[in-house]
Amino acid sequence: MPERVVVIPTYNERGNIERLLPALLDFDPALEVVVVDDQSPDGTADAAEAIGRERGRVHVVRRAAKEGIGPAYRSGFKRALELGAQLIVQMDADFSHPIESLPELFGGAKEYDVVLGSRYLDGITVVRWPIERLLISYFGNTYVRVLTGLPVRDTTGGFKCWRRAALEAIDLDQVRSNGYSFQIEMTYRAWCKGFRIHEIPIIFMDREVGTSKMSKRIGLEALWIVWELKMRRALGRL
């Protein structure tokens, strides 16, 4: 029964996953990984399973269709909980989240329920993003923080460590948002339930292989989800 599990959603990430999985397995011999693939045409799931057969400690969840990062993470979290994980990390497949920050995430989880790898805690620590995307992300986070009251600098960041109790307290089937808004909703729900949240600074590196899944629809969803979350909380339905 693994104590620490990393959950990675994928879609057409074969070029990254073939490098990332060995790097994770070598970095922490006790770590196990759940790859959640949305039927990638490039064979991402096949590549992950091949590494799992060779190295062990890799679990692949094949989803029926491409539905986005929110449903993928929900499936991955459920699988990690089934495996008995006590600490569950979510991270991207594209090396934008630094593997070397994992010990700090796990260390923070000894005291806190959710530990976030933040791009905006110590100024702006993002590398290789175009200025337009950086500004949208930075001021979008400010917008979310002001409207929700979340005491978090990086509300849309996707590099997090969850203690088992925090994930179990959230009804994952009720989390409907996707993209950046999924990150907002999960952290907001944990905060509303009184779980302790902590941020650590990370250096966020934009991907070198593959293409970003960001779209206007995902960005717009993040704008309106905060209002829905506030309304749900006011009505006692969060």
Short mmCIF file of C-alpha atoms in Angstrom, two decimals:
data_model
loop_
_atom_site.label_atom_id
_atom_site.label_comp_id
_atom_site.label_asym_id
_atom_site.label_seq_id
_atom_site.Cartn_x
_atom_site.Cartn_y
_atom_site.Cartn_z
CA MET A 1 0.00 0.00 0.00
CA PRO A 2 1.76 3.19 -1.18
CA GLU A 3 1.96 6.22 1.09
CA ARG A 4 2.71 8.69 -1.71
CA VAL A 5 1.04 8.69 -5.14
CA VAL A 6 1.38 11.18 -7.99
CA VAL A 7 -1.61 11.62 -10.31
CA ILE A 8 -0.89 12.79 -13.87
CA PRO A 9 -3.62 13.47 -16.45
CA THR A 10 -2.53 13.03 -20.07
CA TYR A 11 -3.67 13.63 -23.60
CA ASN A 12 -1.10 13.25 -26.39
CA GLU A 13 1.82 13.42 -23.95
CA ARG A 14 3.81 10.36 -25.06
CA GLY A 15 6.98 12.37 -25.66
CA ASN A 16 6.80 13.74 -22.11
CA ILE A 17 5.48 10.70 -20.22
CA GLU A 18 8.27 8.47 -21.53
CA ARG A 19 10.73 10.82 -19.81
CA LEU A 20 8.70 11.89 -16.80
CA LEU A 21 7.77 8.47 -15.42
CA PRO A 22 11.36 7.15 -15.18
CA ALA A 23 12.42 10.48 -13.65
CA LEU A 24 9.73 10.24 -10.96
CA LEU A 25 10.40 6.57 -10.21
CA ASP A 26 14.14 7.23 -9.91
CA PHE A 27 13.64 10.33 -7.77
CA ASP A 28 11.62 8.56 -5.08
CA PRO A 29 11.82 4.74 -4.85
CA ALA A 30 8.67 4.66 -2.68
CA LEU A 31 6.57 6.76 -5.04
CA GLU A 32 3.78 5.31 -7.18
CA VAL A 33 2.19 7.05 -10.16
CA VAL A 34 -1.32 7.04 -11.57
CA VAL A 35 -1.53 8.12 -15.23
CA VAL A 36 -5.03 9.06 -16.35
CA ASP A 37 -5.26 9.06 -20.14
CA ASP A 38 -8.17 10.33 -22.23
CA GLN A 39 -7.68 7.99 -25.20
CA SER A 40 -4.59 9.75 -26.56
CA PRO A 41 -4.15 8.99 -30.27
CA ASP A 42 -0.37 9.09 -29.88
CA GLY A 43 -0.29 6.04 -27.59
CA THR A 44 0.46 7.79 -24.31
CA ALA A 45 -1.37 5.11 -22.30
CA ASP A 46 0.49 2.30 -24.07
CA ALA A 47 3.82 3.96 -23.32
CA ALA A 48 2.91 4.41 -19.65
CA GLU A 49 1.81 0.79 -19.34
CA ALA A 50 5.05 -0.40 -20.94
CA ILE A 51 7.06 1.53 -18.36
CA GLY A 52 4.85 0.08 -15.63
CA ARG A 53 5.51 -3.48 -16.81
CA GLU A 54 9.25 -2.81 -16.81
CA ARG A 55 9.58 -0.74 -13.65
CA GLY A 56 6.43 -1.35 -11.62
CA ARG A 57 4.70 1.35 -9.51
CA VAL A 58 2.79 2.78 -12.51
CA HIS A 59 -0.99 2.50 -12.73
CA VAL A 60 -2.81 3.55 -15.90
CA VAL A 61 -6.45 4.62 -15.95
CA ARG A 62 -7.83 4.63 -19.49
CA ARG A 63 -10.82 6.90 -19.87
CA ALA A 64 -13.35 6.42 -22.67
CA ALA A 65 -12.99 9.87 -24.23
CA LYS A 66 -11.34 13.27 -23.95
CA GLU A 67 -13.36 15.16 -21.35
CA GLY A 68 -10.77 17.48 -19.89
CA ILE A 69 -8.56 17.81 -16.86
CA GLY A 70 -11.30 17.97 -14.23
CA PRO A 71 -12.88 14.57 -14.93
CA ALA A 72 -9.41 13.09 -15.45
CA TYR A 73 -8.22 14.27 -12.04
CA ARG A 74 -11.37 13.02 -10.36
CA SER A 75 -10.72 9.56 -11.81
CA GLY A 76 -7.07 9.72 -10.79
CA PHE A 77 -7.84 10.83 -7.25
CA LYS A 78 -10.32 8.00 -6.82
CA ARG A 79 -7.73 5.48 -8.03
CA ALA A 80 -5.07 6.89 -5.68
CA LEU A 81 -7.48 6.62 -2.75
CA GLU A 82 -8.32 3.04 -3.76
CA LEU A 83 -4.59 2.25 -3.67
CA GLY A 84 -4.51 3.48 -0.06
CA ALA A 85 -2.39 6.59 -0.64
CA GLN A 86 -2.06 8.95 2.31
CA LEU A 87 -0.50 11.78 0.29
CA ILE A 88 -1.67 12.47 -3.26
CA VAL A 89 0.15 14.87 -5.56
CA GLN A 90 -1.36 16.24 -8.75
CA MET A 91 1.04 17.42 -11.45
CA ASP A 92 1.23 18.03 -15.18
CA ALA A 93 2.94 15.66 -17.60
CA ASP A 94 4.94 18.36 -19.39
CA PHE A 95 7.74 19.01 -16.84
CA SER A 96 6.31 22.42 -15.96
CA HIS A 97 6.08 21.28 -12.33
CA PRO A 98 9.51 20.65 -10.78
CA ILE A 99 10.10 17.11 -9.55
CA GLU A 100 12.70 18.43 -7.12
CA SER A 101 9.95 20.28 -5.22
CA LEU A 102 8.17 17.05 -4.27
CA PRO A 103 10.01 16.65 -0.93
CA GLU A 104 8.93 20.15 0.09
CA LEU A 105 5.33 19.38 -0.84
CA PHE A 106 5.40 16.16 1.17
CA GLY A 107 7.15 17.91 4.04
CA GLY A 108 4.50 20.63 4.14
CA ALA A 109 1.79 17.97 4.26
CA LYS A 110 3.03 16.91 7.71
CA GLU A 111 1.43 20.09 9.06
CA TYR A 112 -1.04 21.19 6.37
CA ASP A 113 -3.88 19.44 4.55
CA VAL A 114 -3.25 20.96 1.11
CA VAL A 115 0.16 22.20 -0.05
CA LEU A 116 0.31 24.25 -3.25
CA GLY A 117 3.28 24.83 -5.50
CA SER A 118 2.88 28.54 -6.19
CA ARG A 119 4.03 30.59 -9.18
CA TYR A 120 3.16 33.88 -7.47
CA LEU A 121 4.26 33.52 -3.85
CA ASP A 122 7.72 35.04 -4.29
CA GLY A 123 6.98 37.52 -7.05
CA ILE A 124 6.41 35.84 -10.41
CA THR A 125 8.40 32.63 -10.96
CA VAL A 126 7.24 31.61 -14.44
CA VAL A 127 9.69 30.86 -17.24
CA ARG A 128 9.04 31.01 -21.01
CA TRP A 129 5.44 32.21 -20.94
CA PRO A 130 4.40 34.96 -23.38
CA ILE A 131 3.64 38.19 -21.56
CA GLU A 132 -0.04 38.10 -22.57
CA ARG A 133 -0.61 34.69 -20.98
CA LEU A 134 1.34 35.68 -17.89
CA LEU A 135 -0.73 38.82 -17.36
CA ILE A 136 -4.01 36.94 -17.84
CA SER A 137 -2.92 34.32 -15.32
CA TYR A 138 -1.60 36.80 -12.75
CA PHE A 139 -4.57 39.16 -12.78
CA GLY A 140 -6.98 36.25 -13.10
CA ASN A 141 -5.62 34.92 -9.83
CA THR A 142 -6.08 38.33 -8.26
CA TYR A 143 -9.70 38.35 -9.47
CA VAL A 144 -10.36 34.93 -7.93
CA ARG A 145 -8.65 35.82 -4.65
CA VAL A 146 -10.61 39.05 -4.22
CA LEU A 147 -14.00 37.51 -5.03
CA THR A 148 -13.64 34.31 -3.02
CA GLY A 149 -11.43 35.42 -0.15
CA LEU A 150 -9.16 32.43 -0.72
CA PRO A 151 -5.89 33.07 1.17
CA VAL A 152 -3.89 31.70 -1.76
CA ARG A 153 -1.65 33.56 -4.20
CA ASP A 154 -1.87 30.94 -6.97
CA THR A 155 -5.49 29.80 -7.10
CA THR A 156 -5.18 28.22 -10.56
CA GLY A 157 -1.95 26.29 -10.00
CA GLY A 158 -2.06 22.57 -10.70
CA PHE A 159 0.87 21.33 -8.59
CA LYS A 160 -0.59 20.29 -5.22
CA CYS A 161 -0.22 17.74 -2.48
CA TRP A 162 -3.41 16.56 -0.77
CA ARG A 163 -3.66 14.71 2.47
CA ARG A 164 -6.03 11.79 2.17
CA ALA A 165 -8.55 13.26 4.62
CA ALA A 166 -8.90 16.46 2.57
CA LEU A 167 -9.70 14.59 -0.64
CA GLU A 168 -12.07 12.22 1.12
CA ALA A 169 -14.00 15.18 2.57
CA ILE A 170 -14.72 16.55 -0.91
CA ASP A 171 -17.49 14.86 -2.88
CA LEU A 172 -15.55 14.46 -6.11
CA ASP A 173 -18.69 13.58 -8.05
CA GLN A 174 -20.06 17.04 -7.25
CA VAL A 175 -16.99 18.81 -8.68
CA ARG A 176 -18.07 19.70 -12.20
CA SER A 177 -15.62 22.39 -13.30
CA ASN A 178 -12.65 21.84 -15.59
CA GLY A 179 -9.35 23.44 -16.57
CA TYR A 180 -8.17 26.28 -14.35
CA SER A 181 -11.59 26.40 -12.71
CA PHE A 182 -11.11 22.83 -11.44
CA GLN A 183 -8.03 23.98 -9.52
CA ILE A 184 -9.99 26.91 -8.08
CA GLU A 185 -12.98 24.80 -7.08
CA MET A 186 -10.98 22.06 -5.38
CA THR A 187 -8.96 24.49 -3.27
CA TYR A 188 -12.05 26.56 -2.47
CA ARG A 189 -13.99 23.50 -1.34
CA ALA A 190 -11.12 22.40 0.91
CA TRP A 191 -10.83 25.89 2.40
CA CYS A 192 -14.59 26.14 3.03
CA LYS A 193 -14.40 22.84 4.93
CA GLY A 194 -11.72 24.27 7.21
CA PHE A 195 -8.71 22.40 5.88
CA ARG A 196 -5.33 24.04 6.33
CA ILE A 197 -3.74 25.31 3.11
CA HIS A 198 -0.10 26.25 2.60
CA GLU A 199 1.88 27.52 -0.39
CA ILE A 200 5.49 26.91 -1.31
CA PRO A 201 7.30 28.78 -4.11
CA ILE A 202 8.19 26.87 -7.28
CA ILE A 203 9.84 27.70 -10.59
CA PHE A 204 7.23 26.99 -13.27
CA MET A 205 8.76 26.05 -16.62
CA ASP A 206 6.58 26.16 -19.73
CA ARG A 207 6.49 22.94 -21.70
CA GLU A 208 9.14 22.10 -24.32
CA VAL A 209 7.36 19.07 -25.85
CA GLY A 210 3.73 18.91 -26.98
CA THR A 211 1.06 21.59 -27.08
CA SER A 212 -0.83 23.41 -24.35
CA LYS A 213 -4.45 22.41 -23.63
CA MET A 214 -5.38 25.99 -22.68
CA SER A 215 -8.32 27.50 -24.59
CA LYS A 216 -10.63 30.53 -24.40
CA ARG A 217 -13.41 28.30 -23.11
CA ILE A 218 -11.27 27.12 -20.21
CA GLY A 219 -10.32 30.70 -19.41
CA LEU A 220 -13.93 31.90 -19.45
CA GLU A 221 -15.01 29.01 -17.24
CA ALA A 222 -12.55 30.18 -14.60
CA LEU A 223 -14.13 33.66 -14.65
CA TRP A 224 -17.68 32.56 -13.91
CA ILE A 225 -16.99 29.59 -11.65
CA VAL A 226 -16.13 31.86 -8.73
CA TRP A 227 -19.63 33.32 -8.76
CA GLU A 228 -21.19 29.87 -8.85
CA LEU A 229 -19.02 28.73 -5.94
CA LYS A 230 -19.96 31.79 -3.88
CA MET A 231 -23.64 31.16 -4.56
CA ARG A 232 -23.38 27.49 -3.68
CA ARG A 233 -21.66 28.34 -0.43
CA ALA A 234 -24.29 30.96 0.45
CA LEU A 235 -27.04 28.39 -0.17
CA GLY A 236 -25.22 25.72 1.82
CA ARG A 237 -24.80 23.48 -1.20
CA LEU A 238 -21.02 23.45 -1.49
#
